[in-house]
């Protein structure tokens, strides 16, 4: 017989408040930008601006120049890691997390096997390393250089193979606030001036579990696997079980947590927060109901496009966009507060406006924007 999970039950609001606290979204933190990027184990960064909006929502006294300076000084970098997506990581994490998730990056190559027929991947990795360490290369430039060596292979597959086998970082000015620059790549080791020193596999995995729980817990094994884009993490949780607390959610799923981690009263107030597209708060659990009400599942996405999201009372409540002259906020109807009936979002309108004004003052000082409630997500036939 399968042993049923034991431990106290944590309801949706309890999980919500615990996660928001660790994500620095119940109250803004005085931490530095670098400390926060480390605590959150990176910020999702397919686009340039999301990490800045993510920090503005979480930190007291944040200014975009703080993160730009860290990038320019090579203390944080943009690199493909978790879930095969670009993240902004500290230099230390870029050198340790990428080896941890490398098996998943290697598995990606199976989809490109046909285009890589006859290609020696070890030789490709060595040649690509020489190319990007001689000078940063765009994907197009890397693709063409590798094509000269393997003219019969698919050029795009060659470039993807280099990205999957090497820890490639995007060099500045890409990623700097208010600056533009195409994506140019070199290796993390070359950019940061030191080699990666991954710990033993079990040690590195156990350390990642503890850091994940500190930033996203309480959480299940499947939650962390979703966050990391990895499988077979159960053994790490079992090794750590004597050091962890266990709970259950309302469906009976076993949740793990750090003994000293905050688990606030479910009634703790959660002010509105404007989050960027792809914020890890909404992407890092297999069961996202701790942040996304079931009736709003999928409302922050359309096709492959993710919208910037608004939290009200700690839960997804709407989306927003910034036009040339306005911050447009779309709130998804009524009853967004979990367990509070059909409360109108209008009760939160003043708090939403104040938070919007604050966000604009932090990230767009000196620029005049109206704030209005309206449609952000296109409707069929509109």
Tab-separated table of C-alpha atoms in Angstrom:
chain	number	residue	atom	x	y	z
A	1	UNK	CA	0.000	0.000	0.000
A	2	UNK	CA	1.103	3.546	-0.757
A	3	UNK	CA	1.699	5.526	2.386
A	4	UNK	CA	-0.614	8.520	2.577
A	5	UNK	CA	0.992	11.922	3.257
A	6	UNK	CA	0.681	13.114	6.820
A	7	UNK	CA	0.980	16.481	8.497
A	8	UNK	CA	-1.206	19.528	9.002
A	9	UNK	CA	-3.344	20.756	6.104
A	10	UNK	CA	-2.476	24.130	4.589
A	11	UNK	CA	-5.344	25.802	2.760
A	12	UNK	CA	-5.006	27.900	-0.365
A	13	UNK	CA	-4.779	31.210	1.485
A	14	UNK	CA	-2.160	29.834	3.870
A	15	UNK	CA	-0.040	28.697	0.920
A	16	UNK	CA	-0.598	32.014	-0.805
A	17	UNK	CA	0.566	34.094	2.143
A	18	UNK	CA	3.579	31.864	2.821
A	19	UNK	CA	4.701	32.091	-0.800
A	20	UNK	CA	4.094	35.837	-1.037
A	21	UNK	CA	6.127	36.402	2.119
A	22	UNK	CA	9.091	34.515	0.710
A	23	UNK	CA	8.693	36.261	-2.615
A	24	UNK	CA	8.904	39.634	-0.811
A	25	UNK	CA	5.411	40.553	-2.005
A	26	UNK	CA	3.612	41.034	1.317
A	27	UNK	CA	5.825	43.965	2.198
A	28	UNK	CA	8.710	45.507	0.317
A	29	UNK	CA	12.142	44.421	1.453
A	30	UNK	CA	15.198	46.583	2.224
A	31	UNK	CA	17.464	43.938	0.629
A	32	UNK	CA	19.830	44.885	-2.148
A	33	UNK	CA	19.083	43.917	-5.744
A	34	UNK	CA	21.933	41.398	-5.734
A	35	UNK	CA	20.744	39.765	-2.501
A	36	UNK	CA	17.237	39.535	-3.905
A	37	UNK	CA	18.279	37.933	-7.191
A	38	UNK	CA	20.156	35.346	-5.126
A	39	UNK	CA	17.285	34.774	-2.665
A	40	UNK	CA	14.764	34.272	-5.486
A	41	UNK	CA	17.202	31.926	-7.273
A	42	UNK	CA	17.031	34.117	-10.347
A	43	UNK	CA	14.454	36.199	-12.210
A	44	UNK	CA	12.855	35.002	-15.414
A	45	UNK	CA	14.084	37.238	-18.209
A	46	UNK	CA	12.996	36.274	-21.728
A	47	UNK	CA	12.629	40.013	-22.246
A	48	UNK	CA	14.905	42.732	-20.913
A	49	UNK	CA	12.459	44.626	-18.689
A	50	UNK	CA	10.783	41.914	-16.541
A	51	UNK	CA	13.608	41.601	-13.979
A	52	UNK	CA	13.404	45.338	-13.336
A	53	UNK	CA	9.638	45.246	-12.813
A	54	UNK	CA	10.022	42.157	-10.613
A	55	UNK	CA	12.479	43.956	-8.323
A	56	UNK	CA	10.458	47.188	-8.281
A	57	UNK	CA	7.477	45.231	-6.931
A	58	UNK	CA	9.548	43.622	-4.188
A	59	UNK	CA	12.158	46.106	-2.970
A	60	UNK	CA	12.048	49.330	-1.004
A	61	UNK	CA	14.272	51.966	-2.552
A	62	UNK	CA	14.933	50.078	-5.772
A	63	UNK	CA	16.082	51.998	-8.838
A	64	UNK	CA	16.695	50.342	-12.226
A	65	UNK	CA	20.271	51.592	-12.279
A	66	UNK	CA	21.033	49.199	-9.408
A	67	UNK	CA	20.411	46.112	-11.536
A	68	UNK	CA	22.032	47.664	-14.605
A	69	UNK	CA	25.167	48.343	-12.586
A	70	UNK	CA	25.285	44.740	-11.389
A	71	UNK	CA	25.071	43.579	-14.995
A	72	UNK	CA	27.711	45.994	-16.204
A	73	UNK	CA	30.000	44.877	-13.369
A	74	UNK	CA	29.327	41.206	-14.258
A	75	UNK	CA	27.864	40.433	-10.849
A	76	UNK	CA	24.635	39.219	-12.462
A	77	UNK	CA	24.139	37.758	-15.930
A	78	UNK	CA	21.463	36.625	-18.368
A	79	UNK	CA	21.735	32.892	-19.074
A	80	UNK	CA	19.518	29.947	-20.050
A	81	UNK	CA	18.909	27.788	-16.978
A	82	UNK	CA	15.585	26.779	-15.401
A	83	UNK	CA	12.921	25.420	-17.759
A	84	UNK	CA	15.254	26.179	-20.672
A	85	UNK	CA	14.449	29.873	-20.357
A	86	UNK	CA	16.626	32.933	-19.915
A	87	UNK	CA	17.043	33.996	-16.303
A	88	UNK	CA	18.900	36.802	-14.622
A	89	UNK	CA	21.174	35.094	-12.090
A	90	UNK	CA	23.995	36.124	-9.810
A	91	UNK	CA	27.417	35.210	-11.126
A	92	UNK	CA	27.723	32.472	-8.520
A	93	UNK	CA	24.383	30.923	-9.504
A	94	UNK	CA	25.185	31.088	-13.203
A	95	UNK	CA	28.231	28.928	-12.515
A	96	UNK	CA	26.436	26.405	-10.298
A	97	UNK	CA	22.806	26.219	-11.427
A	98	UNK	CA	23.617	25.716	-15.087
A	99	UNK	CA	25.563	22.485	-14.369
A	100	UNK	CA	22.656	21.334	-12.197
A	101	UNK	CA	20.141	21.686	-15.043
A	102	UNK	CA	22.533	20.607	-17.801
A	103	UNK	CA	20.915	17.147	-18.159
A	104	UNK	CA	17.659	18.828	-19.176
A	105	UNK	CA	19.485	21.071	-21.655
A	106	UNK	CA	21.168	18.000	-23.160
A	107	UNK	CA	17.814	16.241	-23.550
A	108	UNK	CA	16.559	19.149	-25.643
A	109	UNK	CA	18.881	18.072	-28.412
A	110	UNK	CA	16.811	14.978	-29.137
A	111	UNK	CA	14.331	17.213	-30.968
A	112	UNK	CA	17.152	18.361	-33.269
A	113	UNK	CA	18.707	14.955	-33.876
A	114	UNK	CA	17.810	14.909	-37.576
A	115	UNK	CA	19.459	18.264	-38.228
A	116	UNK	CA	22.598	17.176	-36.365
A	117	UNK	CA	23.187	13.897	-38.209
A	118	UNK	CA	26.920	13.295	-38.499
A	119	UNK	CA	27.820	16.103	-36.078
A	120	UNK	CA	30.262	15.277	-33.261
A	121	UNK	CA	28.730	17.215	-30.367
A	122	UNK	CA	31.921	17.249	-28.304
A	123	UNK	CA	33.793	18.749	-31.236
A	124	UNK	CA	30.960	21.222	-31.836
A	125	UNK	CA	31.051	22.347	-28.196
A	126	UNK	CA	34.824	22.839	-28.318
A	127	UNK	CA	34.659	24.797	-31.569
A	128	UNK	CA	31.724	26.923	-30.389
A	129	UNK	CA	33.573	27.697	-27.150
A	130	UNK	CA	36.619	28.869	-29.105
A	131	UNK	CA	34.430	31.038	-31.332
A	132	UNK	CA	32.466	32.832	-28.604
A	133	UNK	CA	35.461	33.255	-26.316
A	134	UNK	CA	37.466	34.837	-29.144
A	135	UNK	CA	34.671	37.419	-29.422
A	136	UNK	CA	30.994	37.444	-28.417
A	137	UNK	CA	28.835	36.092	-31.230
A	138	UNK	CA	25.223	36.533	-32.191
A	139	UNK	CA	23.244	33.362	-32.796
A	140	UNK	CA	23.310	34.164	-36.515
A	141	UNK	CA	27.077	34.632	-36.462
A	142	UNK	CA	27.595	31.446	-34.484
A	143	UNK	CA	25.286	29.571	-36.812
A	144	UNK	CA	27.216	30.627	-39.891
A	145	UNK	CA	30.602	29.852	-38.354
A	146	UNK	CA	29.501	26.349	-37.390
A	147	UNK	CA	27.891	25.808	-40.778
A	148	UNK	CA	31.284	26.255	-42.386
A	149	UNK	CA	32.447	23.198	-40.434
A	150	UNK	CA	29.288	21.106	-41.010
A	151	UNK	CA	27.775	22.340	-44.314
A	152	UNK	CA	25.319	19.436	-44.545
A	153	UNK	CA	23.830	19.958	-41.079
A	154	UNK	CA	20.845	22.168	-40.311
A	155	UNK	CA	22.265	25.602	-39.382
A	156	UNK	CA	19.651	26.330	-36.727
A	157	UNK	CA	20.227	22.935	-35.115
A	158	UNK	CA	23.948	23.684	-34.935
A	159	UNK	CA	23.340	26.936	-33.067
A	160	UNK	CA	20.829	25.288	-30.722
A	161	UNK	CA	23.366	22.559	-29.994
A	162	UNK	CA	25.909	25.182	-28.976
A	163	UNK	CA	23.338	26.835	-26.690
A	164	UNK	CA	22.415	23.517	-25.104
A	165	UNK	CA	25.940	22.234	-24.560
A	166	UNK	CA	27.625	25.452	-23.407
A	167	UNK	CA	26.694	27.893	-20.585
A	168	UNK	CA	26.266	30.918	-22.831
A	169	UNK	CA	25.573	34.323	-21.296
A	170	UNK	CA	24.272	37.424	-23.028
A	171	UNK	CA	26.893	40.136	-22.803
A	172	UNK	CA	26.068	43.770	-22.065
A	173	UNK	CA	24.739	46.211	-23.196
A	174	UNK	CA	21.957	43.631	-23.656
A	175	UNK	CA	19.889	43.684	-20.476
A	176	UNK	CA	20.781	47.189	-19.320
A	177	UNK	CA	17.892	49.506	-18.477
A	178	UNK	CA	17.292	52.130	-21.147
A	179	UNK	CA	19.950	50.667	-23.441
A	180	UNK	CA	19.565	48.584	-26.558
A	181	UNK	CA	21.752	45.871	-27.918
A	182	UNK	CA	21.379	42.679	-29.899
A	183	UNK	CA	21.970	39.359	-28.212
A	184	UNK	CA	25.674	38.500	-28.287
A	185	UNK	CA	26.972	35.433	-26.477
A	186	UNK	CA	30.066	34.161	-24.750
A	187	UNK	CA	30.622	31.511	-22.096
A	188	UNK	CA	29.847	32.196	-18.464
A	189	UNK	CA	33.370	31.189	-17.477
A	190	UNK	CA	34.935	33.615	-19.953
A	191	UNK	CA	32.607	36.514	-19.083
A	192	UNK	CA	32.941	36.030	-15.331
A	193	UNK	CA	36.660	35.228	-15.348
A	194	UNK	CA	36.452	32.009	-13.376
A	195	UNK	CA	35.516	28.391	-14.016
A	196	UNK	CA	32.372	26.675	-12.871
A	197	UNK	CA	32.917	24.567	-9.772
A	198	UNK	CA	29.834	22.372	-9.479
A	199	UNK	CA	29.475	20.415	-6.275
A	200	UNK	CA	28.791	16.697	-6.246
A	201	UNK	CA	25.439	15.957	-7.888
A	202	UNK	CA	23.588	14.998	-4.685
A	203	UNK	CA	25.057	17.922	-2.734
A	204	UNK	CA	24.138	20.424	-5.461
A	205	UNK	CA	20.610	19.056	-5.784
A	206	UNK	CA	20.009	19.104	-2.025
A	207	UNK	CA	21.226	22.705	-1.823
A	208	UNK	CA	18.869	23.670	-4.662
A	209	UNK	CA	15.907	22.035	-2.878
A	210	UNK	CA	16.548	24.073	0.259
A	211	UNK	CA	16.870	27.300	-1.708
A	212	UNK	CA	13.725	26.552	-3.684
A	213	UNK	CA	11.721	25.987	-0.508
A	214	UNK	CA	13.100	29.205	0.991
A	215	UNK	CA	11.803	31.179	-2.000
A	216	UNK	CA	8.719	29.200	-3.109
A	217	UNK	CA	7.690	26.847	-0.300
A	218	UNK	CA	5.834	25.077	1.116
A	219	UNK	CA	5.981	22.920	-1.997
A	220	UNK	CA	5.685	19.417	-3.383
A	221	UNK	CA	8.271	17.433	-5.305
A	222	UNK	CA	6.299	18.088	-8.492
A	223	UNK	CA	6.295	21.811	-7.741
A	224	UNK	CA	10.072	21.944	-7.676
A	225	UNK	CA	10.353	19.770	-10.757
A	226	UNK	CA	8.107	22.258	-12.575
A	227	UNK	CA	10.254	25.167	-11.415
A	228	UNK	CA	13.566	23.570	-12.357
A	229	UNK	CA	12.476	21.749	-15.494
A	230	UNK	CA	14.000	18.582	-14.026
A	231	UNK	CA	12.681	15.137	-13.146
A	232	UNK	CA	13.520	12.535	-10.498
A	233	UNK	CA	13.967	14.945	-7.594
A	234	UNK	CA	12.145	12.703	-5.111
A	235	UNK	CA	15.424	11.165	-3.783
A	236	UNK	CA	16.707	14.607	-2.795
A	237	UNK	CA	13.543	15.368	-0.824
A	238	UNK	CA	13.779	11.986	0.888
A	239	UNK	CA	17.403	12.638	1.866
A	240	UNK	CA	16.347	15.966	3.329
A	241	UNK	CA	13.132	14.735	4.962
A	242	UNK	CA	14.644	14.551	8.483
A	243	UNK	CA	15.522	18.247	8.205
A	244	UNK	CA	12.164	19.375	6.816
A	245	UNK	CA	8.584	19.814	7.959
A	246	UNK	CA	5.761	18.161	6.031
A	247	UNK	CA	2.242	19.397	5.376
A	248	UNK	CA	-0.631	18.544	3.068
A	249	UNK	CA	-2.626	20.748	0.764
A	250	UNK	CA	-6.383	20.458	0.509
A	251	UNK	CA	-6.106	17.739	-2.141
A	252	UNK	CA	-3.834	15.608	0.060
A	253	UNK	CA	-0.588	16.350	-1.799
A	254	UNK	CA	2.461	16.221	0.465
A	255	UNK	CA	4.271	19.527	0.867
A	256	UNK	CA	7.759	20.065	2.270
A	257	UNK	CA	9.067	23.140	4.026
A	258	UNK	CA	11.943	24.576	6.013
A	259	UNK	CA	11.327	24.574	9.779
A	260	UNK	CA	12.160	28.245	10.229
A	261	UNK	CA	10.446	29.564	7.104
A	262	UNK	CA	7.629	32.103	7.483
A	263	UNK	CA	4.047	30.857	7.256
A	264	UNK	CA	1.939	33.948	8.012
A	265	UNK	CA	-1.649	34.001	9.169
A	266	UNK	CA	-3.884	33.493	6.097
A	267	UNK	CA	-5.668	36.737	7.024
A	268	UNK	CA	-2.462	38.777	6.615
A	269	UNK	CA	-3.163	41.704	4.237
A	270	UNK	CA	-1.586	41.467	0.776
A	271	UNK	CA	-1.389	44.812	-1.045
A	272	UNK	CA	-1.816	45.022	-4.838
A	273	UNK	CA	1.325	44.344	-6.865
A	274	UNK	CA	2.149	44.923	-10.529
A	275	UNK	CA	4.273	42.020	-11.805
A	276	UNK	CA	5.987	41.537	-15.162
A	277	UNK	CA	5.196	38.915	-17.730
A	278	UNK	CA	6.745	35.541	-16.886
A	279	UNK	CA	7.205	36.365	-13.202
A	280	UNK	CA	8.379	33.199	-11.475
A	281	UNK	CA	5.657	33.557	-8.834
A	282	UNK	CA	3.172	32.316	-11.432
A	283	UNK	CA	5.408	29.678	-13.062
A	284	UNK	CA	7.141	27.799	-10.272
A	285	UNK	CA	4.549	25.319	-9.004
A	286	UNK	CA	2.799	22.380	-10.627
A	287	UNK	CA	-0.344	23.462	-8.767
A	288	UNK	CA	-0.672	27.209	-9.291
A	289	UNK	CA	-3.931	27.672	-7.412
A	290	UNK	CA	-2.019	29.249	-4.522
A	291	UNK	CA	-1.764	32.325	-6.775
A	292	UNK	CA	-4.072	31.727	-9.739
A	293	UNK	CA	-7.770	31.167	-8.905
A	294	UNK	CA	-9.081	28.170	-10.882
A	295	UNK	CA	-11.606	30.309	-12.734
A	296	UNK	CA	-8.789	32.555	-13.998
A	297	UNK	CA	-6.514	29.796	-15.234
A	298	UNK	CA	-5.063	30.799	-18.584
A	299	UNK	CA	-6.311	34.392	-18.402
A	300	UNK	CA	-2.795	35.844	-18.195
A	301	UNK	CA	-1.809	34.135	-21.457
A	302	UNK	CA	-2.957	34.243	-25.051
A	303	UNK	CA	-1.216	31.814	-27.377
A	304	UNK	CA	2.491	32.210	-26.695
A	305	UNK	CA	2.076	35.710	-25.275
A	306	UNK	CA	2.175	36.301	-21.548
A	307	UNK	CA	0.649	39.459	-20.140
A	308	UNK	CA	1.942	41.506	-17.241
A	309	UNK	CA	-0.079	40.555	-14.206
A	310	UNK	CA	-1.814	42.310	-11.320
A	311	UNK	CA	-2.179	40.759	-7.890
A	312	UNK	CA	-5.079	41.819	-5.678
A	313	UNK	CA	-5.339	40.305	-2.206
A	314	UNK	CA	-2.382	38.138	-3.164
A	315	UNK	CA	-4.027	36.415	-6.144
A	316	UNK	CA	-4.021	36.976	-9.879
A	317	UNK	CA	-6.756	39.537	-10.478
A	318	UNK	CA	-5.936	41.179	-13.787
A	319	UNK	CA	-3.377	42.198	-16.382
A	320	UNK	CA	-1.797	45.483	-17.385
A	321	UNK	CA	0.173	47.196	-20.120
A	322	UNK	CA	2.090	50.409	-20.587
A	323	UNK	CA	1.311	52.442	-23.700
A	324	UNK	CA	2.974	55.656	-24.813
A	325	UNK	CA	0.828	57.726	-22.495
A	326	UNK	CA	-1.045	55.413	-20.118
A	327	UNK	CA	-0.875	52.528	-17.706
A	328	UNK	CA	-3.899	50.438	-18.682
A	329	UNK	CA	-5.210	47.993	-16.083
A	330	UNK	CA	-7.746	45.267	-16.829
A	331	UNK	CA	-9.264	43.644	-13.750
A	332	UNK	CA	-11.010	40.311	-14.251
A	333	UNK	CA	-14.482	41.011	-12.897
A	334	UNK	CA	-15.514	40.418	-9.318
A	335	UNK	CA	-14.817	38.042	-6.493
A	336	UNK	CA	-11.049	37.848	-6.913
A	337	UNK	CA	-10.362	37.471	-3.201
A	338	UNK	CA	-10.193	33.828	-2.174
A	339	UNK	CA	-12.835	32.927	0.377
A	340	UNK	CA	-14.326	36.416	0.460
A	341	UNK	CA	-17.381	35.902	-1.715
A	342	UNK	CA	-18.249	38.254	-4.525
A	343	UNK	CA	-16.298	41.239	-3.266
A	344	UNK	CA	-16.035	43.892	-5.949
A	345	UNK	CA	-12.583	44.767	-7.181
A	346	UNK	CA	-13.702	48.376	-6.858
A	347	UNK	CA	-12.984	48.125	-3.133
A	348	UNK	CA	-9.316	47.824	-4.116
A	349	UNK	CA	-9.310	50.514	-6.788
A	350	UNK	CA	-7.576	53.211	-4.730
A	351	UNK	CA	-4.865	50.761	-3.636
A	352	UNK	CA	-4.352	49.619	-7.239
A	353	UNK	CA	-4.014	53.211	-8.425
A	354	UNK	CA	-1.536	54.030	-5.644
A	355	UNK	CA	0.575	50.987	-6.460
A	356	UNK	CA	0.504	51.867	-10.148
A	357	UNK	CA	1.666	55.396	-9.393
A	358	UNK	CA	4.477	54.042	-7.260
A	359	UNK	CA	5.632	51.611	-9.961
A	360	UNK	CA	5.684	54.376	-12.556
A	361	UNK	CA	7.622	56.698	-10.251
A	362	UNK	CA	10.277	54.024	-9.642
A	363	UNK	CA	10.755	52.830	-13.216
A	364	UNK	CA	9.652	55.823	-15.305
A	365	UNK	CA	10.375	58.940	-13.259
A	366	UNK	CA	9.725	62.220	-14.989
A	367	UNK	CA	7.369	60.645	-17.543
A	368	UNK	CA	3.691	61.511	-17.407
A	369	UNK	CA	1.255	58.605	-17.668
A	370	UNK	CA	-2.486	58.415	-17.153
A	371	UNK	CA	-3.713	55.391	-15.220
A	372	UNK	CA	-6.957	53.971	-16.489
A	373	UNK	CA	-8.982	50.812	-16.233
A	374	UNK	CA	-9.733	49.215	-19.591
A	375	UNK	CA	-9.153	46.251	-21.880
A	376	UNK	CA	-5.675	44.726	-22.204
A	377	UNK	CA	-6.399	41.226	-23.500
A	378	UNK	CA	-7.874	41.298	-27.022
A	379	UNK	CA	-11.268	39.652	-27.417
A	380	UNK	CA	-12.419	37.690	-30.436
A	381	UNK	CA	-14.011	39.995	-32.956
A	382	UNK	CA	-12.670	43.126	-31.309
